[in-house]
Coordinates of C-alpha atoms in Angstrom, one line a residue:
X27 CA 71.9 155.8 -0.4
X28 CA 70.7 158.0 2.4
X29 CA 68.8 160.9 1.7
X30 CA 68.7 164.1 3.8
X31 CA 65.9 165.9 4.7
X32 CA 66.0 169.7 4.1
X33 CA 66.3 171.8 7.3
X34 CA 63.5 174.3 7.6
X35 CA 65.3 177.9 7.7
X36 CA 63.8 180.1 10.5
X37 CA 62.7 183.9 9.1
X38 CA 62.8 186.4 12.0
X39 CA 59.7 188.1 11.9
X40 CA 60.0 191.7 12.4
X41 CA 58.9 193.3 15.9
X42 CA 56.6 195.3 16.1
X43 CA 57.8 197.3 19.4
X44 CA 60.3 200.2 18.1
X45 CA 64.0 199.7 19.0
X46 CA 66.5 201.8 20.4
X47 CA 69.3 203.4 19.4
X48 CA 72.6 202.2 21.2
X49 CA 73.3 204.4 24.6
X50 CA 70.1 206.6 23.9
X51 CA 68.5 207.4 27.1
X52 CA 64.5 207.8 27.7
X53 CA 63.4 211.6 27.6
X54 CA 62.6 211.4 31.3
X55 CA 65.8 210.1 32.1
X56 CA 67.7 212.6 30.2
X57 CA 65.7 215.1 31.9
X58 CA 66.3 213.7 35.3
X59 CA 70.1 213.8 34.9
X60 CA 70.1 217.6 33.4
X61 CA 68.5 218.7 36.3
X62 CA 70.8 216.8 38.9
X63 CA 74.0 218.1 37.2
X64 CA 72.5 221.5 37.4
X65 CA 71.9 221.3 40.9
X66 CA 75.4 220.4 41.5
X67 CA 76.8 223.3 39.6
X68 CA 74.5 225.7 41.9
X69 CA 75.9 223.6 45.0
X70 CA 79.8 223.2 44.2
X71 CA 81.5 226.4 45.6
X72 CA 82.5 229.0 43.3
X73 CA 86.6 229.8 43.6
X74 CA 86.9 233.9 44.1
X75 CA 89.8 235.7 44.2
X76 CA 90.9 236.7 48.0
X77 CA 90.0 240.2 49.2
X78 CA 92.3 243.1 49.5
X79 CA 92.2 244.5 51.9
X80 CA 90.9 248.4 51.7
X81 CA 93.8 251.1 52.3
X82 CA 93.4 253.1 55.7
X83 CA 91.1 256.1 54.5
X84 CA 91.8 258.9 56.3
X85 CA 94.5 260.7 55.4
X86 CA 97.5 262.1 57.5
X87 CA 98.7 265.4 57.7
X88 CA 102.4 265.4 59.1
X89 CA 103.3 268.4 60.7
X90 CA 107.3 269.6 61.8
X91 CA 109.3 271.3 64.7
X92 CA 110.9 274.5 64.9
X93 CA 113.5 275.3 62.2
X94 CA 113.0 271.9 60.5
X95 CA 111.3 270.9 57.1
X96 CA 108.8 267.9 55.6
X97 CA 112.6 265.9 55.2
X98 CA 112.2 265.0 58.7
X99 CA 109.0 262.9 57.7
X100 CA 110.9 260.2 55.7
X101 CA 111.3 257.3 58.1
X102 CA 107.6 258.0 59.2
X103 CA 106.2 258.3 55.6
X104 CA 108.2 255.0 54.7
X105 CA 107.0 252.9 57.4
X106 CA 103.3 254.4 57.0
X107 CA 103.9 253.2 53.7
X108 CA 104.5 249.9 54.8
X109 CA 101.5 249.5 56.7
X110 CA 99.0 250.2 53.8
X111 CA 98.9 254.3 53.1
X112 CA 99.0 255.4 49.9
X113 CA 101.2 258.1 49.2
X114 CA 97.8 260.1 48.6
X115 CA 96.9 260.2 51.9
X116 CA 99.9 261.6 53.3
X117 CA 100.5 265.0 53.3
X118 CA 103.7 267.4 55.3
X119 CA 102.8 271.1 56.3
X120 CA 105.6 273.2 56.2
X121 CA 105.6 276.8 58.0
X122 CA 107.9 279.2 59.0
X123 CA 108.6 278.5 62.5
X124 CA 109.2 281.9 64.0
X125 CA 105.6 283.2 63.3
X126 CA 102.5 283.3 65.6
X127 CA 100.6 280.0 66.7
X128 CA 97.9 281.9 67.3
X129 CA 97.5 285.0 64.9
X130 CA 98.6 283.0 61.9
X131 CA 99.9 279.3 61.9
X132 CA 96.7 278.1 62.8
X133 CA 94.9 279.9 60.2
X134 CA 97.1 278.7 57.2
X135 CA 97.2 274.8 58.6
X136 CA 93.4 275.6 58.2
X137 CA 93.3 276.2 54.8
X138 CA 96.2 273.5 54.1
X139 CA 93.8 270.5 56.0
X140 CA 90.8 272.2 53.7
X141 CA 92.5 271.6 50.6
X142 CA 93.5 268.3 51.8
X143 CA 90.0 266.9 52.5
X144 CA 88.8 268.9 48.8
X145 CA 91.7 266.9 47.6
X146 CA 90.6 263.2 48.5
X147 CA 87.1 263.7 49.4
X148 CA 87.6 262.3 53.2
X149 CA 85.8 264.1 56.0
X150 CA 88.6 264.0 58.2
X151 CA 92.6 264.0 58.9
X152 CA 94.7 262.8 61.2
X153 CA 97.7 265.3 62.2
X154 CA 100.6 264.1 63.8
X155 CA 103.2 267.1 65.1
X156 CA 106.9 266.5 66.2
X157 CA 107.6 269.4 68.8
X158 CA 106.8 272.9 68.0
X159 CA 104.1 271.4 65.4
X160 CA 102.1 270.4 68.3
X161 CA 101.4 274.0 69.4
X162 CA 99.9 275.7 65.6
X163 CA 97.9 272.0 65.0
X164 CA 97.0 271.8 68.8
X165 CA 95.0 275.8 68.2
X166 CA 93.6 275.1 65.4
X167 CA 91.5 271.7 66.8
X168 CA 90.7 273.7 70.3
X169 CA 89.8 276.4 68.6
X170 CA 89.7 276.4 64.6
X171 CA 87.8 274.0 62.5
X172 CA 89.8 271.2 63.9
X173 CA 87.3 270.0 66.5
X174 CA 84.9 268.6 63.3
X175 CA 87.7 268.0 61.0
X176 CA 90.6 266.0 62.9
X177 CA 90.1 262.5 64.0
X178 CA 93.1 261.7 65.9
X179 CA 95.8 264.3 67.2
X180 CA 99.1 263.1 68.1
X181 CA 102.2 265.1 69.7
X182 CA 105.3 263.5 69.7
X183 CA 107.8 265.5 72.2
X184 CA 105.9 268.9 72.0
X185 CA 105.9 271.2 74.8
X186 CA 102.6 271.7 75.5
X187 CA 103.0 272.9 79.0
X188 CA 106.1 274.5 77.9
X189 CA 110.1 274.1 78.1
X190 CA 112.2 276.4 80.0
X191 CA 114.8 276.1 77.0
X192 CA 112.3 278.2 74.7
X193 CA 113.9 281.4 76.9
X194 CA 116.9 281.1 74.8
X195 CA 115.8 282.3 71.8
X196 CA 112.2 284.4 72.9
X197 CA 113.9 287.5 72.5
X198 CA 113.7 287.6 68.6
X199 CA 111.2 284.7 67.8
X200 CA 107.4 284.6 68.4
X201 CA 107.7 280.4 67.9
X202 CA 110.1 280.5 71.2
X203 CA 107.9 282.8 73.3
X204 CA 104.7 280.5 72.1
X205 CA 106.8 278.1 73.7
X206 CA 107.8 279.8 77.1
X207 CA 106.1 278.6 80.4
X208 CA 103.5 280.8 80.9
X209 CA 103.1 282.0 77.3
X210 CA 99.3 283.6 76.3
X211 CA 99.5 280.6 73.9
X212 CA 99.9 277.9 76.6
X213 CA 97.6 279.6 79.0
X214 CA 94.8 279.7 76.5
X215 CA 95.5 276.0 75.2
X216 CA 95.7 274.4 78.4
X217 CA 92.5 275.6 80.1
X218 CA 90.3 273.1 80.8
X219 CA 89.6 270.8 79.4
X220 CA 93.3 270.3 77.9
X221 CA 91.8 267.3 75.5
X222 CA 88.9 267.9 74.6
X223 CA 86.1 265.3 72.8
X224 CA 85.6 264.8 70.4
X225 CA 88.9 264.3 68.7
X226 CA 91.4 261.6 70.3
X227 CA 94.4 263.0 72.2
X228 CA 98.1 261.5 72.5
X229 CA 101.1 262.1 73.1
X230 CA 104.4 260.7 73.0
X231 CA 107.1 261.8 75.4
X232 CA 110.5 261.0 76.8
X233 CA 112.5 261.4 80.4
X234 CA 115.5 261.9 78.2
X235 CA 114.4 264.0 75.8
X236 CA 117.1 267.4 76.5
X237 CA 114.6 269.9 74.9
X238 CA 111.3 269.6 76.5
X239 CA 112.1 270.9 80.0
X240 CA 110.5 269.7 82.4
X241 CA 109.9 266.6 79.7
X242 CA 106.6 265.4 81.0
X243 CA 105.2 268.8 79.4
X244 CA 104.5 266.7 77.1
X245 CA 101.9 265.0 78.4
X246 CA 98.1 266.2 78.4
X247 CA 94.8 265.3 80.9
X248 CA 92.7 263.3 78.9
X249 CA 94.9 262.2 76.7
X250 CA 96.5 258.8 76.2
X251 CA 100.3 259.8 77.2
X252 CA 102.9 257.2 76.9
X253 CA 106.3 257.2 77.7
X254 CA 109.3 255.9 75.7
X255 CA 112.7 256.4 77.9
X256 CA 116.0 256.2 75.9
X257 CA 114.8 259.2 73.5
X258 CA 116.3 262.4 72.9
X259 CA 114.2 265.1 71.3
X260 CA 114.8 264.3 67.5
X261 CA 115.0 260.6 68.0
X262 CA 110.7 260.3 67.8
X263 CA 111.2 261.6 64.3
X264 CA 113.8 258.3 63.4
X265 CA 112.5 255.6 66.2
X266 CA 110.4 252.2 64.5
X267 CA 109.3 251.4 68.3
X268 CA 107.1 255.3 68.4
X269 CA 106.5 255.6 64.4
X270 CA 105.4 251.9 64.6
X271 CA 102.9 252.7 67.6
X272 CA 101.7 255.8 65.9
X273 CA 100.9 253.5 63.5
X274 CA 98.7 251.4 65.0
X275 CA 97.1 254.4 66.0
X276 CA 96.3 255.9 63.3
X277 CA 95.2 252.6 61.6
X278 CA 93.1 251.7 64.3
X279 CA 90.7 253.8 64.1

């Protein structure tokens, strides 16, 4: 009978080095990886929102002809409206046609432009005038406030030298003989220089306009005159092409 020797068990003697913890990482190396991930934070690029842009600043004052009202403004307050104004900054002066330039229009659009700029806090307007308009806001920048509170001055078919047709109706109205060729208004207003600094000048004028006669009246030294052929006199205040280029003016700087 064969006898078996006992196997000798083997005791696992207990280390004496201290053991880890499964997936536990070495102070340092935690340390090392905070740092890194922070660094990457700092170094990806932050999403923003897009930028709006800022709506034009200054504001417009929109001035009419003779024996019209502000309703002729609609297709140019609409498309202004497109191109970033705020109803806000755009403002129609309304006068009674058939009173002085001179002696009193360009006194009251005076105190209509200073309660415009108290209104939205900007330093200066823009006007833009449709015939007749040009004369009243044309006085008031040679020789009111105008010259340190209008940036840009824009005529669109006004007779600034004049129109032969304005004899019609001088007899009873001081708006028509303002307008007559020779007029004390003209004379004054045209002396030189016709444009002066250092507001900006321009004027928009048609060969076919019927009204202005002769129609390059229209048209001022020193200012930036441009021509627009196919207009009659009332079709500035309705055409994209000149309310579009006004526009550009008037958001341009």
């Amino acid at each position: 009978m064969r006898r078996t020797t006992p196997t000798a068990r083997r005791t696992a003697r207990p280390s004496s080095r201290p053991r880890s913890r499964p997936g536990a990482l070495p102070t340092a190396a935690r340390t090392a990886l905070a740092a890194a991930s922070a660094a990457a934070l700092l170094a990806a690029p932050v999403a923003t929102a897009p930028a709006r842009a800022e709506p034009p600043a200054t504001p417009v004052v929109l001035v009419h002809g003779r024996n019209a009202d502000a309703g002729v403004w609609g297709t140019a307050i609409t498309l202004l409206r497109s191109k970033g104004y705020d109803s806000s900054r755009l403002f129609t002066w309304s006068y009674d046609t058939s009173l002085s330039t001179n002696e009193i229009l360009a006194d009251r659009l005076s105190a209509f432009v200073d309660s415009v700029l108290a209104q939205t806090g900007a330093a200066r307007v823009d006007l833009v005038a449709h015939s007749l308009g040009s004369l009243p806001t044309r006085w008031y920048v040679k020789y009111g406030n105008g010259g340190r509170t209008v940036r840009n001055w824009i005529s669109l078919a006004g007779p600034n030298h004049g129109t032969g047709l304005a004899w019609l109706c001088a007899a009873w109205d001081q708006g028509c003989r303002d307008m007559a060729p020779g007029s004390y208004v003209l004379g004054r207003l045209n002396r030189t220089p016709e444009a002066p600094a250092p507001v900006h000048y321009w004027t928009f004028w048609s060969p076919d306009d019927e009204q202005i006669a002769p129609p390059s009246s229209t048209r001022l030294d020193g200012a930036t005159n441009t021509e627009v052929r196919g207009l009659k006199h009332n079709d500035f205040l309705g055409s994209t092409a000149v309310l579009t280029a006004v526009a550009a003016v008037l958001t341009g700087g």
